[in-house]
Each structure stands twice: as structure tokens, then as C-alpha cells.
Amino acid sequence: MIKITPTELNLVAQYIQAISGIYLDQSKTYLFETRLSSVAEAHGCANYQDLYNLAKRDLSKKIEKEIVDAITTNETLFFRDKGPFELLQHKILPEVIDARSGKSALKPRIKIWSAAASTGQELYSIAIVIKELLKDSNDYTFTLLGTDISDAAIAQASYGKYNRFEIERGLDKKNLQKYFTLLGDSWKIKDEIRAMVNFKKLNLMQPFSALGKFDIIFCRNVAIYFTLADRKTLFTKLAGSLNDDGYLIIGSTESLTGVCPLFVPKRHLRSIFYQKK
Amino acid sequence: MKNLSILVVDDDPVLRHLLRKRLKIAGYSVESAEDGYVARDLIHKQSFDVVLTDLMMPGDIGGLEVLELAKEKDSSIEVVLITAHSSVDTAVQAMKKGAADYLEKPVNFDELFLRLDKIANIQTMYRSAVDLRLALSRTEGEAGQTIQMLELLCGKLQQSLDEIETTLEKDGATSEERVASALAIIRET
Ligand SMILES: C[S@@+](CC[C@H](N)C(=O)[O-])C[C@H]1O[C@@H](n2cnc3c(N)ncnc32)[C@H](O)[C@@H]1O
């Protein structure tokens, strides 16, 4: 493994923050080394200064992408924390459907965004909740979007294939049998669920108002990697992307106190969600 | 005693007994089956860490079927196939279906023990990863409850502060009245 010098540490940390918003504690030298050493080696770099220079010069951004893939933590699971998905099923979806129904001659469109989708488990869990709740009802049009900064994560999400370690986490036998098919040693999401969702690459540090407004936004366990200043900017932008009666869900150990005064926390059963003031 | 339980499946009695004996001596706990049907029943009745099965066996349940049965029962069961040199292609197919490894006949026991050690290491690592995740999700759950409670409390306090501000700024009331209503809000909170 290539060792990192203090100067390189500073340089690389700043570079990573600039391309992804991810703020890395510079005392955690091993974190840089374990994650970036193989990227450096793969490109024949003897040290991290070389890797940095190469990445800056690379107009195709291939190396930048590889660095992002290496540095992001894609840790996720199906139905993570359970609460938000119960909330979705018993409160949020019924309320949104109610609010959007009968307002116009057109079929109501409901837009949901998983803003740090990682390898897709969060968005597929949402899709399964919708499928279970509405069966094959054709009365609403759902747009389910998953975005992430990591190309590798988005590629796996799009493909919808999970190994047994990933599949065992959070999925019960019933949903596994119903919505996945065994493919060799892995499981693949069935087309009926796959067809409900879309994935694309997006850096939350960049503008995203072009995505339009959403009824429900899941932005969980990503802001924890950003500085307070970047969190403030992010949640202010998210408020702009949420319909006035929309719902925001953040990670179970995250808080918006002191981060974004535009949202008020509300409670239903044992879970919390946010709405605009 | 090694902490792996192994099911040996082979229709060749000589090899089956030899495998059974060598594995027992090496300290593994071993069961054996003389064909796919017996293997199927054992897999359903008992739990194994590893199934070591011959690829070609008479009847409808060959090595590939044993692999499927084992993975269906519990995907964490590792399956190692024993194959004749001529059926290496099928063994490779089996690897794609989730087999952990294959050994060519005649079985080299050093090689077999090496593979088993590897499987044991992976299973230990897997178990500690599961333990860590359980511990993490417990901690996360506890922390989440506390944070969410504080979050709601902060929200409520902020709301009261806003109300107090409006009350204190209210036109057309004497300062005593304003202070009195502000105090009332504070007492309610
Ligand atoms: C820990 S995962 C969270 C996944 C899922 N939301 C959950 O809660 O289980 C964090 C994800 O955020 C992504 N990420 C990090 N920085 C990002 C950025 N600036 N823009 C978009 N996604 C980012 C990472 O690639 C990673 O997949």
C-alpha cells in the first residue's frame, strides 16, 4: 500500500471535498490509503501527488470517477430502519394520494426521489411498498427517481442484482420470493419493480432544480459526510425541490436542528418526517 | 474439534468412507450420504456449513441438484464439488451457480483441507460482520430515538419562542398584558 504524506493528505482531502462534498477527517490516514492506494497503483502512480495531477489533467474525468467510487461509502440495505417505510405506507402515501386525487382530469402524478440512492435498495424498497399498497392499480402515475454521485453504485442499482450478503439484509422471505429471481449465486429484481424506477448520476453539491419538484424526498445518510455549511446549502436546495405539501425523510440519526429552518419535524407513530414551514 | 459441520455425498463407497474418516480425524463433524436422495433428506433435516458432493451420481439428483437444494435451504451453506477431470466444464458451470470450489479426482487431501480452512475463515468473518451489523443497527436505533426526541423538542421550543416573540410585539396591549401572555406560553411549554 502506498503511504500518504501530510502534504498529499491535505491536497487529496481538499480535492475530494471539491468534487463530492465529502469531508474526510485528515487524522484518518488509513482511510485515504486503503481506499485510494489501488486507484493510484492501477494508473501507475507512485504517490498521491501523481494521482492528483493525473486526475486533474484527465479531461474524460475517468480517474475522478474512480476516486469517487473508491471514497464513497455505499453502505445501505433494504428497508433500512423500517420506520420510514411504515410511515410511507400508512401515512405519507395515503395523504399524498388523497391530496393529488380528483384535482384535474389527468391521472395524478406522484414524484418520489431517493437522493443518495447508493446501490438502489432504498428506492426498490419504496417501489415494493407502493406495489404492495396499490397492487396493480392504474389510477396514479408514479415517478421514482434514484440518484447518486457514484457511477459504480448507480450501475449496480440499474442492474438490480444483489449478492446473498446484500439480499439477506432487510428483505424478508416473502418479498424476496415475490420480487426477486435467483440468478446464479445472486438475486435480480423482477421487471415489474425495475420498470417502476429510474436511476441516474447526480452530485448533490451541484444544482438540481432541473429535476423539478417532488412529493416525497428521501435524503438519508449522505449529509453526514458533508460539512455543516454544505449541509445547510443542501437542505435549502431540497426545500426548493419539494412541493409545499411534500414530505422529506432523513436518516434516523440525522437532525435538521441548526441546519435548515425551512423544515419542521413532525411525528407519526414512532417515526419522524419533515415538512416545509 | 473444528467448527465446521460437513455433509459428504458420494455414491462410491470407498471414497465416501475415506473422506468421512479423514475429515473426522482432522476434527470436523461429518455426516455422509450415498446418493442425492439421502443427501436431500439430510439437508432438510439438519444444518451443515459445507456440503462436499460428487458431481456425477446415479439418479435424478446429481451434484448440481444437491448444490441447488443446499443453496435453497440456506444460501450460506458452501458447496464443494468433486469431479472427474472430464467434467471440469460442468464444475465451472456449478461455480457460476454458487458452488464455492471444486476438486478433481483423485482427491488430494492437503488441497481439500486447505479449501475447508478457507471456507471456515470466510464463515467466521461473515459471522463477525453480521454481529457487527447487529450491534451497529442497535446503536443506530437507540441514537435515532434520542435524536428524534430532541429534534421534536427543539421544534416545539422554537415554536414557543416564535409565539412569545409575536406576543411581546403585539400592538394595542399594555406591557403588563404582553408579559402576562408571554409567561402563560412559557408555562404551557
Ligand atoms: C451510506 S449511502 C446511503 C444510502 C441510502 N440513502 C441509505 O440510507 O441506506 C451514501 C451514498 O451517498 C452518496 N454520495 C456521497 N456524496 C454524494 C454527493 N455529493 N452527491 C450524491 N451522492 C453522494 C454515496 O455515493 C453513497 O452511495
JSON list of N, CA, C and O in Angstrom, two decimals, chain A residues 130-179:
[
{"chain": "A", "resi": 130, "resn": "ILE", "atom": "N", "xyz": [-45.05, 0.64, -2.56]},
{"chain": "A", "resi": 130, "resn": "ILE", "atom": "CA", "xyz": [-46.11, 1.14, -3.45]},
{"chain": "A", "resi": 130, "resn": "ILE", "atom": "C", "xyz": [-46.86, -0.02, -4.09]},
{"chain": "A", "resi": 130, "resn": "ILE", "atom": "O", "xyz": [-48.09, -0.05, -4.13]},
{"chain": "A", "resi": 131, "resn": "LYS", "atom": "N", "xyz": [-46.09, -0.99, -4.57]},
{"chain": "A", "resi": 131, "resn": "LYS", "atom": "CA", "xyz": [-46.70, -2.16, -5.22]},
{"chain": "A", "resi": 131, "resn": "LYS", "atom": "C", "xyz": [-47.61, -2.90, -4.25]},
{"chain": "A", "resi": 131, "resn": "LYS", "atom": "O", "xyz": [-48.74, -3.29, -4.61]},
{"chain": "A", "resi": 132, "resn": "GLU", "atom": "N", "xyz": [-47.16, -3.07, -3.02]},
{"chain": "A", "resi": 132, "resn": "GLU", "atom": "CA", "xyz": [-47.95, -3.79, -2.03]},
{"chain": "A", "resi": 132, "resn": "GLU", "atom": "C", "xyz": [-49.22, -3.01, -1.67]},
{"chain": "A", "resi": 132, "resn": "GLU", "atom": "O", "xyz": [-50.27, -3.59, -1.45]},
{"chain": "A", "resi": 133, "resn": "LEU", "atom": "N", "xyz": [-49.09, -1.69, -1.64]},
{"chain": "A", "resi": 133, "resn": "LEU", "atom": "CA", "xyz": [-50.22, -0.86, -1.22]},
{"chain": "A", "resi": 133, "resn": "LEU", "atom": "C", "xyz": [-51.25, -0.73, -2.33]},
{"chain": "A", "resi": 133, "resn": "LEU", "atom": "O", "xyz": [-52.45, -0.83, -2.10]},
{"chain": "A", "resi": 134, "resn": "LEU", "atom": "N", "xyz": [-50.78, -0.51, -3.56]},
{"chain": "A", "resi": 134, "resn": "LEU", "atom": "CA", "xyz": [-51.72, -0.19, -4.64]},
{"chain": "A", "resi": 134, "resn": "LEU", "atom": "C", "xyz": [-51.94, -1.34, -5.62]},
{"chain": "A", "resi": 134, "resn": "LEU", "atom": "O", "xyz": [-52.70, -1.19, -6.56]},
{"chain": "A", "resi": 135, "resn": "LYS", "atom": "N", "xyz": [-51.24, -2.47, -5.36]},
{"chain": "A", "resi": 135, "resn": "LYS", "atom": "CA", "xyz": [-51.34, -3.62, -6.26]},
{"chain": "A", "resi": 135, "resn": "LYS", "atom": "C", "xyz": [-51.10, -3.17, -7.70]},
{"chain": "A", "resi": 135, "resn": "LYS", "atom": "O", "xyz": [-50.14, -2.46, -7.96]},
{"chain": "A", "resi": 136, "resn": "ASP", "atom": "N", "xyz": [-52.01, -3.54, -8.60]},
{"chain": "A", "resi": 136, "resn": "ASP", "atom": "CA", "xyz": [-51.76, -3.15, -9.99]},
{"chain": "A", "resi": 136, "resn": "ASP", "atom": "C", "xyz": [-52.61, -1.97, -10.41]},
{"chain": "A", "resi": 136, "resn": "ASP", "atom": "O", "xyz": [-52.87, -1.77, -11.59]},
{"chain": "A", "resi": 137, "resn": "SER", "atom": "N", "xyz": [-53.03, -1.19, -9.40]},
{"chain": "A", "resi": 137, "resn": "SER", "atom": "CA", "xyz": [-53.88, -0.04, -9.68]},
{"chain": "A", "resi": 137, "resn": "SER", "atom": "C", "xyz": [-53.25, 0.87, -10.74]},
{"chain": "A", "resi": 137, "resn": "SER", "atom": "O", "xyz": [-52.06, 1.13, -10.73]},
{"chain": "A", "resi": 138, "resn": "ASN", "atom": "N", "xyz": [-54.10, 1.35, -11.61]},
{"chain": "A", "resi": 138, "resn": "ASN", "atom": "CA", "xyz": [-53.63, 2.16, -12.71]},
{"chain": "A", "resi": 138, "resn": "ASN", "atom": "C", "xyz": [-54.06, 3.61, -12.55]},
{"chain": "A", "resi": 138, "resn": "ASN", "atom": "O", "xyz": [-54.02, 4.39, -13.49]},
{"chain": "A", "resi": 139, "resn": "ASP", "atom": "N", "xyz": [-54.48, 3.97, -11.33]},
{"chain": "A", "resi": 139, "resn": "ASP", "atom": "CA", "xyz": [-55.10, 5.28, -11.13]},
{"chain": "A", "resi": 139, "resn": "ASP", "atom": "C", "xyz": [-54.09, 6.40, -10.94]},
{"chain": "A", "resi": 139, "resn": "ASP", "atom": "O", "xyz": [-54.43, 7.57, -11.01]},
{"chain": "A", "resi": 140, "resn": "TYR", "atom": "N", "xyz": [-52.84, 6.05, -10.69]},
{"chain": "A", "resi": 140, "resn": "TYR", "atom": "CA", "xyz": [-51.83, 7.08, -10.44]},
{"chain": "A", "resi": 140, "resn": "TYR", "atom": "C", "xyz": [-50.60, 6.78, -11.28]},
{"chain": "A", "resi": 140, "resn": "TYR", "atom": "O", "xyz": [-50.32, 5.64, -11.60]},
{"chain": "A", "resi": 141, "resn": "THR", "atom": "N", "xyz": [-49.88, 7.85, -11.60]},
{"chain": "A", "resi": 141, "resn": "THR", "atom": "CA", "xyz": [-48.60, 7.65, -12.27]},
{"chain": "A", "resi": 141, "resn": "THR", "atom": "C", "xyz": [-47.51, 7.97, -11.27]},
{"chain": "A", "resi": 141, "resn": "THR", "atom": "O", "xyz": [-47.46, 9.09, -10.74]},
{"chain": "A", "resi": 142, "resn": "PHE", "atom": "N", "xyz": [-46.67, 7.01, -11.01]},
{"chain": "A", "resi": 142, "resn": "PHE", "atom": "CA", "xyz": [-45.56, 7.24, -10.09]},
{"chain": "A", "resi": 142, "resn": "PHE", "atom": "C", "xyz": [-44.27, 7.47, -10.86]},
{"chain": "A", "resi": 142, "resn": "PHE", "atom": "O", "xyz": [-43.98, 6.76, -11.82]},
{"chain": "A", "resi": 143, "resn": "THR", "atom": "N", "xyz": [-43.51, 8.48, -10.44]},
{"chain": "A", "resi": 143, "resn": "THR", "atom": "CA", "xyz": [-42.16, 8.65, -10.96]},
{"chain": "A", "resi": 143, "resn": "THR", "atom": "C", "xyz": [-41.22, 8.42, -9.80]},
{"chain": "A", "resi": 143, "resn": "THR", "atom": "O", "xyz": [-41.26, 9.15, -8.81]},
{"chain": "A", "resi": 144, "resn": "LEU", "atom": "N", "xyz": [-40.42, 7.37, -9.91]},
{"chain": "A", "resi": 144, "resn": "LEU", "atom": "CA", "xyz": [-39.48, 7.06, -8.84]},
{"chain": "A", "resi": 144, "resn": "LEU", "atom": "C", "xyz": [-38.06, 7.24, -9.36]},
{"chain": "A", "resi": 144, "resn": "LEU", "atom": "O", "xyz": [-37.62, 6.49, -10.23]},
{"chain": "A", "resi": 145, "resn": "LEU", "atom": "N", "xyz": [-37.36, 8.23, -8.80]},
{"chain": "A", "resi": 145, "resn": "LEU", "atom": "CA", "xyz": [-36.02, 8.53, -9.27]},
{"chain": "A", "resi": 145, "resn": "LEU", "atom": "C", "xyz": [-34.99, 8.25, -8.18]},
{"chain": "A", "resi": 145, "resn": "LEU", "atom": "O", "xyz": [-35.18, 8.63, -7.03]},
{"chain": "A", "resi": 146, "resn": "GLY", "atom": "N", "xyz": [-33.92, 7.59, -8.57]},
{"chain": "A", "resi": 146, "resn": "GLY", "atom": "CA", "xyz": [-32.81, 7.38, -7.64]},
{"chain": "A", "resi": 146, "resn": "GLY", "atom": "C", "xyz": [-31.56, 8.01, -8.22]},
{"chain": "A", "resi": 146, "resn": "GLY", "atom": "O", "xyz": [-31.24, 7.80, -9.38]},
{"chain": "A", "resi": 147, "resn": "THR", "atom": "N", "xyz": [-30.85, 8.81, -7.42]},
{"chain": "A", "resi": 147, "resn": "THR", "atom": "CA", "xyz": [-29.61, 9.42, -7.92]},
{"chain": "A", "resi": 147, "resn": "THR", "atom": "C", "xyz": [-28.48, 9.20, -6.93]},
{"chain": "A", "resi": 147, "resn": "THR", "atom": "O", "xyz": [-28.72, 9.03, -5.73]},
{"chain": "A", "resi": 148, "resn": "ASP", "atom": "N", "xyz": [-27.28, 9.20, -7.44]},
{"chain": "A", "resi": 148, "resn": "ASP", "atom": "CA", "xyz": [-26.10, 9.05, -6.59]},
{"chain": "A", "resi": 148, "resn": "ASP", "atom": "C", "xyz": [-24.90, 9.60, -7.36]},
{"chain": "A", "resi": 148, "resn": "ASP", "atom": "O", "xyz": [-24.92, 9.64, -8.59]},
{"chain": "A", "resi": 149, "resn": "ILE", "atom": "N", "xyz": [-23.88, 9.98, -6.62]},
{"chain": "A", "resi": 149, "resn": "ILE", "atom": "CA", "xyz": [-22.69, 10.52, -7.28]},
{"chain": "A", "resi": 149, "resn": "ILE", "atom": "C", "xyz": [-21.80, 9.41, -7.83]},
{"chain": "A", "resi": 149, "resn": "ILE", "atom": "O", "xyz": [-20.99, 9.63, -8.72]},
{"chain": "A", "resi": 150, "resn": "SER", "atom": "N", "xyz": [-21.95, 8.20, -7.29]},
{"chain": "A", "resi": 150, "resn": "SER", "atom": "CA", "xyz": [-21.05, 7.09, -7.68]},
{"chain": "A", "resi": 150, "resn": "SER", "atom": "C", "xyz": [-21.58, 6.32, -8.89]},
{"chain": "A", "resi": 150, "resn": "SER", "atom": "O", "xyz": [-22.65, 5.73, -8.85]},
{"chain": "A", "resi": 151, "resn": "ASP", "atom": "N", "xyz": [-20.78, 6.33, -9.96]},
{"chain": "A", "resi": 151, "resn": "ASP", "atom": "CA", "xyz": [-21.16, 5.59, -11.17]},
{"chain": "A", "resi": 151, "resn": "ASP", "atom": "C", "xyz": [-21.33, 4.11, -10.89]},
{"chain": "A", "resi": 151, "resn": "ASP", "atom": "O", "xyz": [-22.26, 3.47, -11.38]},
{"chain": "A", "resi": 152, "resn": "ALA", "atom": "N", "xyz": [-20.41, 3.57, -10.07]},
{"chain": "A", "resi": 152, "resn": "ALA", "atom": "CA", "xyz": [-20.46, 2.14, -9.79]},
{"chain": "A", "resi": 152, "resn": "ALA", "atom": "C", "xyz": [-21.74, 1.79, -9.05]},
{"chain": "A", "resi": 152, "resn": "ALA", "atom": "O", "xyz": [-22.39, 0.78, -9.36]},
{"chain": "A", "resi": 153, "resn": "ALA", "atom": "N", "xyz": [-22.12, 2.64, -8.09]},
{"chain": "A", "resi": 153, "resn": "ALA", "atom": "CA", "xyz": [-23.34, 2.38, -7.33]},
{"chain": "A", "resi": 153, "resn": "ALA", "atom": "C", "xyz": [-24.56, 2.44, -8.24]},
{"chain": "A", "resi": 153, "resn": "ALA", "atom": "O", "xyz": [-25.43, 1.56, -8.22]},
{"chain": "A", "resi": 154, "resn": "ILE", "atom": "N", "xyz": [-24.61, 3.48, -9.09]},
{"chain": "A", "resi": 154, "resn": "ILE", "atom": "CA", "xyz": [-25.74, 3.64, -10.00]},
{"chain": "A", "resi": 154, "resn": "ILE", "atom": "C", "xyz": [-25.83, 2.47, -10.98]},
{"chain": "A", "resi": 154, "resn": "ILE", "atom": "O", "xyz": [-26.92, 1.99, -11.30]},
{"chain": "A", "resi": 155, "resn": "ALA", "atom": "N", "xyz": [-24.66, 2.00, -11.43]},
{"chain": "A", "resi": 155, "resn": "ALA", "atom": "CA", "xyz": [-24.68, 0.88, -12.36]},
{"chain": "A", "resi": 155, "resn": "ALA", "atom": "C", "xyz": [-25.29, -0.36, -11.71]},
{"chain": "A", "resi": 155, "resn": "ALA", "atom": "O", "xyz": [-26.12, -1.04, -12.31]},
{"chain": "A", "resi": 156, "resn": "GLN", "atom": "N", "xyz": [-24.91, -0.63, -10.46]},
{"chain": "A", "resi": 156, "resn": "GLN", "atom": "CA", "xyz": [-25.49, -1.80, -9.79]},
{"chain": "A", "resi": 156, "resn": "GLN", "atom": "C", "xyz": [-26.98, -1.60, -9.53]},
{"chain": "A", "resi": 156, "resn": "GLN", "atom": "O", "xyz": [-27.79, -2.51, -9.73]},
{"chain": "A", "resi": 157, "resn": "ALA", "atom": "N", "xyz": [-27.35, -0.38, -9.12]},
{"chain": "A", "resi": 157, "resn": "ALA", "atom": "CA", "xyz": [-28.76, -0.09, -8.87]},
{"chain": "A", "resi": 157, "resn": "ALA", "atom": "C", "xyz": [-29.58, -0.34, -10.13]},
{"chain": "A", "resi": 157, "resn": "ALA", "atom": "O", "xyz": [-30.63, -0.98, -10.09]},
{"chain": "A", "resi": 158, "resn": "SER", "atom": "N", "xyz": [-29.07, 0.14, -11.26]},
{"chain": "A", "resi": 158, "resn": "SER", "atom": "CA", "xyz": [-29.79, -0.01, -12.53]},
{"chain": "A", "resi": 158, "resn": "SER", "atom": "C", "xyz": [-29.95, -1.47, -12.90]},
{"chain": "A", "resi": 158, "resn": "SER", "atom": "O", "xyz": [-30.98, -1.88, -13.40]},
{"chain": "A", "resi": 159, "resn": "TYR", "atom": "N", "xyz": [-28.90, -2.23, -12.63]},
{"chain": "A", "resi": 159, "resn": "TYR", "atom": "CA", "xyz": [-28.94, -3.64, -12.99]},
{"chain": "A", "resi": 159, "resn": "TYR", "atom": "C", "xyz": [-29.84, -4.40, -12.02]},
{"chain": "A", "resi": 159, "resn": "TYR", "atom": "O", "xyz": [-30.49, -5.38, -12.40]},
{"chain": "A", "resi": 160, "resn": "GLY", "atom": "N", "xyz": [-29.89, -3.93, -10.78]},
{"chain": "A", "resi": 160, "resn": "GLY", "atom": "CA", "xyz": [-30.80, -4.54, -9.81]},
{"chain": "A", "resi": 160, "resn": "GLY", "atom": "C", "xyz": [-30.42, -5.92, -9.36]},
{"chain": "A", "resi": 160, "resn": "GLY", "atom": "O", "xyz": [-31.28, -6.74, -9.06]},
{"chain": "A", "resi": 161, "resn": "LYS", "atom": "N", "xyz": [-29.11, -6.19, -9.33]},
{"chain": "A", "resi": 161, "resn": "LYS", "atom": "CA", "xyz": [-28.66, -7.52, -8.93]},
{"chain": "A", "resi": 161, "resn": "LYS", "atom": "C", "xyz": [-27.90, -7.43, -7.61]},
{"chain": "A", "resi": 161, "resn": "LYS", "atom": "O", "xyz": [-27.06, -6.56, -7.43]},
{"chain": "A", "resi": 162, "resn": "TYR", "atom": "N", "xyz": [-28.22, -8.35, -6.69]},
{"chain": "A", "resi": 162, "resn": "TYR", "atom": "CA", "xyz": [-27.62, -8.31, -5.36]},
{"chain": "A", "resi": 162, "resn": "TYR", "atom": "C", "xyz": [-27.10, -9.68, -4.94]},
{"chain": "A", "resi": 162, "resn": "TYR", "atom": "O", "xyz": [-27.76, -10.68, -5.18]},
{"chain": "A", "resi": 163, "resn": "ASN", "atom": "N", "xyz": [-25.92, -9.71, -4.35]},
{"chain": "A", "resi": 163, "resn": "ASN", "atom": "CA", "xyz": [-25.40, -10.99, -3.88]},
{"chain": "A", "resi": 163, "resn": "ASN", "atom": "C", "xyz": [-26.10, -11.37, -2.57]},
{"chain": "A", "resi": 163, "resn": "ASN", "atom": "O", "xyz": [-26.85, -10.59, -2.00]},
{"chain": "A", "resi": 164, "resn": "ARG", "atom": "N", "xyz": [-25.81, -12.57, -2.11]},
{"chain": "A", "resi": 164, "resn": "ARG", "atom": "CA", "xyz": [-26.61, -13.04, -0.99]},
{"chain": "A", "resi": 164, "resn": "ARG", "atom": "C", "xyz": [-26.38, -12.27, 0.30]},
{"chain": "A", "resi": 164, "resn": "ARG", "atom": "O", "xyz": [-27.25, -12.18, 1.15]},
{"chain": "A", "resi": 165, "resn": "PHE", "atom": "N", "xyz": [-25.21, -11.65, 0.43]},
{"chain": "A", "resi": 165, "resn": "PHE", "atom": "CA", "xyz": [-24.96, -10.85, 1.63]},
{"chain": "A", "resi": 165, "resn": "PHE", "atom": "C", "xyz": [-25.83, -9.59, 1.61]},
{"chain": "A", "resi": 165, "resn": "PHE", "atom": "O", "xyz": [-26.34, -9.16, 2.62]},
{"chain": "A", "resi": 166, "resn": "GLU", "atom": "N", "xyz": [-25.97, -9.03, 0.42]},
{"chain": "A", "resi": 166, "resn": "GLU", "atom": "CA", "xyz": [-26.79, -7.82, 0.30]},
{"chain": "A", "resi": 166, "resn": "GLU", "atom": "C", "xyz": [-28.27, -8.15, 0.44]},
{"chain": "A", "resi": 166, "resn": "GLU", "atom": "O", "xyz": [-29.04, -7.41, 1.04]},
{"chain": "A", "resi": 167, "resn": "ILE", "atom": "N", "xyz": [-28.66, -9.29, -0.14]},
{"chain": "A", "resi": 167, "resn": "ILE", "atom": "CA", "xyz": [-30.07, -9.64, -0.18]},
{"chain": "A", "resi": 167, "resn": "ILE", "atom": "C", "xyz": [-30.58, -10.02, 1.20]},
{"chain": "A", "resi": 167, "resn": "ILE", "atom": "O", "xyz": [-31.71, -9.74, 1.57]},
{"chain": "A", "resi": 168, "resn": "GLU", "atom": "N", "xyz": [-29.71, -10.66, 2.01]},
{"chain": "A", "resi": 168, "resn": "GLU", "atom": "CA", "xyz": [-30.15, -11.10, 3.33]},
{"chain": "A", "resi": 168, "resn": "GLU", "atom": "C", "xyz": [-30.46, -9.93, 4.25]},
{"chain": "A", "resi": 168, "resn": "GLU", "atom": "O", "xyz": [-31.11, -10.09, 5.26]},
{"chain": "A", "resi": 169, "resn": "ARG", "atom": "N", "xyz": [-29.95, -8.76, 3.88]},
{"chain": "A", "resi": 169, "resn": "ARG", "atom": "CA", "xyz": [-30.10, -7.63, 4.79]},
{"chain": "A", "resi": 169, "resn": "ARG", "atom": "C", "xyz": [-31.38, -6.86, 4.54]},
{"chain": "A", "resi": 169, "resn": "ARG", "atom": "O", "xyz": [-31.52, -6.16, 3.56]},
{"chain": "A", "resi": 170, "resn": "GLY", "atom": "N", "xyz": [-32.34, -7.03, 5.44]},
{"chain": "A", "resi": 170, "resn": "GLY", "atom": "CA", "xyz": [-33.54, -6.21, 5.39]},
{"chain": "A", "resi": 170, "resn": "GLY", "atom": "C", "xyz": [-34.72, -6.79, 4.64]},
{"chain": "A", "resi": 170, "resn": "GLY", "atom": "O", "xyz": [-35.84, -6.37, 4.85]},
{"chain": "A", "resi": 171, "resn": "LEU", "atom": "N", "xyz": [-34.46, -7.76, 3.76]},
{"chain": "A", "resi": 171, "resn": "LEU", "atom": "CA", "xyz": [-35.58, -8.32, 2.99]},
{"chain": "A", "resi": 171, "resn": "LEU", "atom": "C", "xyz": [-36.12, -9.55, 3.69]},
{"chain": "A", "resi": 171, "resn": "LEU", "atom": "O", "xyz": [-35.36, -10.43, 4.07]},
{"chain": "A", "resi": 172, "resn": "ASP", "atom": "N", "xyz": [-37.45, -9.64, 3.83]},
{"chain": "A", "resi": 172, "resn": "ASP", "atom": "CA", "xyz": [-37.97, -10.88, 4.39]},
{"chain": "A", "resi": 172, "resn": "ASP", "atom": "C", "xyz": [-38.19, -11.87, 3.24]},
{"chain": "A", "resi": 172, "resn": "ASP", "atom": "O", "xyz": [-38.16, -11.52, 2.07]},
{"chain": "A", "resi": 173, "resn": "LYS", "atom": "N", "xyz": [-38.38, -13.14, 3.62]},
{"chain": "A", "resi": 173, "resn": "LYS", "atom": "CA", "xyz": [-38.51, -14.21, 2.63]},
{"chain": "A", "resi": 173, "resn": "LYS", "atom": "C", "xyz": [-39.63, -13.93, 1.64]},
{"chain": "A", "resi": 173, "resn": "LYS", "atom": "O", "xyz": [-39.50, -14.19, 0.44]},
{"chain": "A", "resi": 174, "resn": "LYS", "atom": "N", "xyz": [-40.73, -13.38, 2.15]},
{"chain": "A", "resi": 174, "resn": "LYS", "atom": "CA", "xyz": [-41.91, -13.16, 1.32]},
{"chain": "A", "resi": 174, "resn": "LYS", "atom": "C", "xyz": [-41.59, -12.18, 0.18]},
{"chain": "A", "resi": 174, "resn": "LYS", "atom": "O", "xyz": [-41.85, -12.48, -0.99]},
{"chain": "A", "resi": 175, "resn": "ASN", "atom": "N", "xyz": [-41.00, -11.04, 0.53]},
{"chain": "A", "resi": 175, "resn": "ASN", "atom": "CA", "xyz": [-40.66, -10.07, -0.51]},
{"chain": "A", "resi": 175, "resn": "ASN", "atom": "C", "xyz": [-39.57, -10.58, -1.44]},
{"chain": "A", "resi": 175, "resn": "ASN", "atom": "O", "xyz": [-39.57, -10.26, -2.63]},
{"chain": "A", "resi": 176, "resn": "LEU", "atom": "N", "xyz": [-38.65, -11.37, -0.88]},
{"chain": "A", "resi": 176, "resn": "LEU", "atom": "CA", "xyz": [-37.58, -11.93, -1.71]},
{"chain": "A", "resi": 176, "resn": "LEU", "atom": "C", "xyz": [-38.17, -12.84, -2.78]},
{"chain": "A", "resi": 176, "resn": "LEU", "atom": "O", "xyz": [-37.88, -12.70, -3.97]},
{"chain": "A", "resi": 177, "resn": "GLN", "atom": "N", "xyz": [-39.04, -13.75, -2.37]},
{"chain": "A", "resi": 177, "resn": "GLN", "atom": "CA", "xyz": [-39.65, -14.69, -3.32]},
{"chain": "A", "resi": 177, "resn": "GLN", "atom": "C", "xyz": [-40.51, -13.97, -4.34]},
{"chain": "A", "resi": 177, "resn": "GLN", "atom": "O", "xyz": [-40.56, -14.32, -5.51]},
{"chain": "A", "resi": 178, "resn": "LYS", "atom": "N", "xyz": [-41.20, -12.93, -3.84]},
{"chain": "A", "resi": 178, "resn": "LYS", "atom": "CA", "xyz": [-42.19, -12.27, -4.68]},
{"chain": "A", "resi": 178, "resn": "LYS", "atom": "C", "xyz": [-41.55, -11.34, -5.71]},
{"chain": "A", "resi": 178, "resn": "LYS", "atom": "O", "xyz": [-42.02, -11.23, -6.83]},
{"chain": "A", "resi": 179, "resn": "TYR", "atom": "N", "xyz": [-40.48, -10.67, -5.32]},
{"chain": "A", "resi": 179, "resn": "TYR", "atom": "CA", "xyz": [-39.96, -9.60, -6.18]},
{"chain": "A", "resi": 179, "resn": "TYR", "atom": "C", "xyz": [-38.56, -9.82, -6.74]},
{"chain": "A", "resi": 179, "resn": "TYR", "atom": "O", "xyz": [-38.02, -8.94, -7.40]}
]
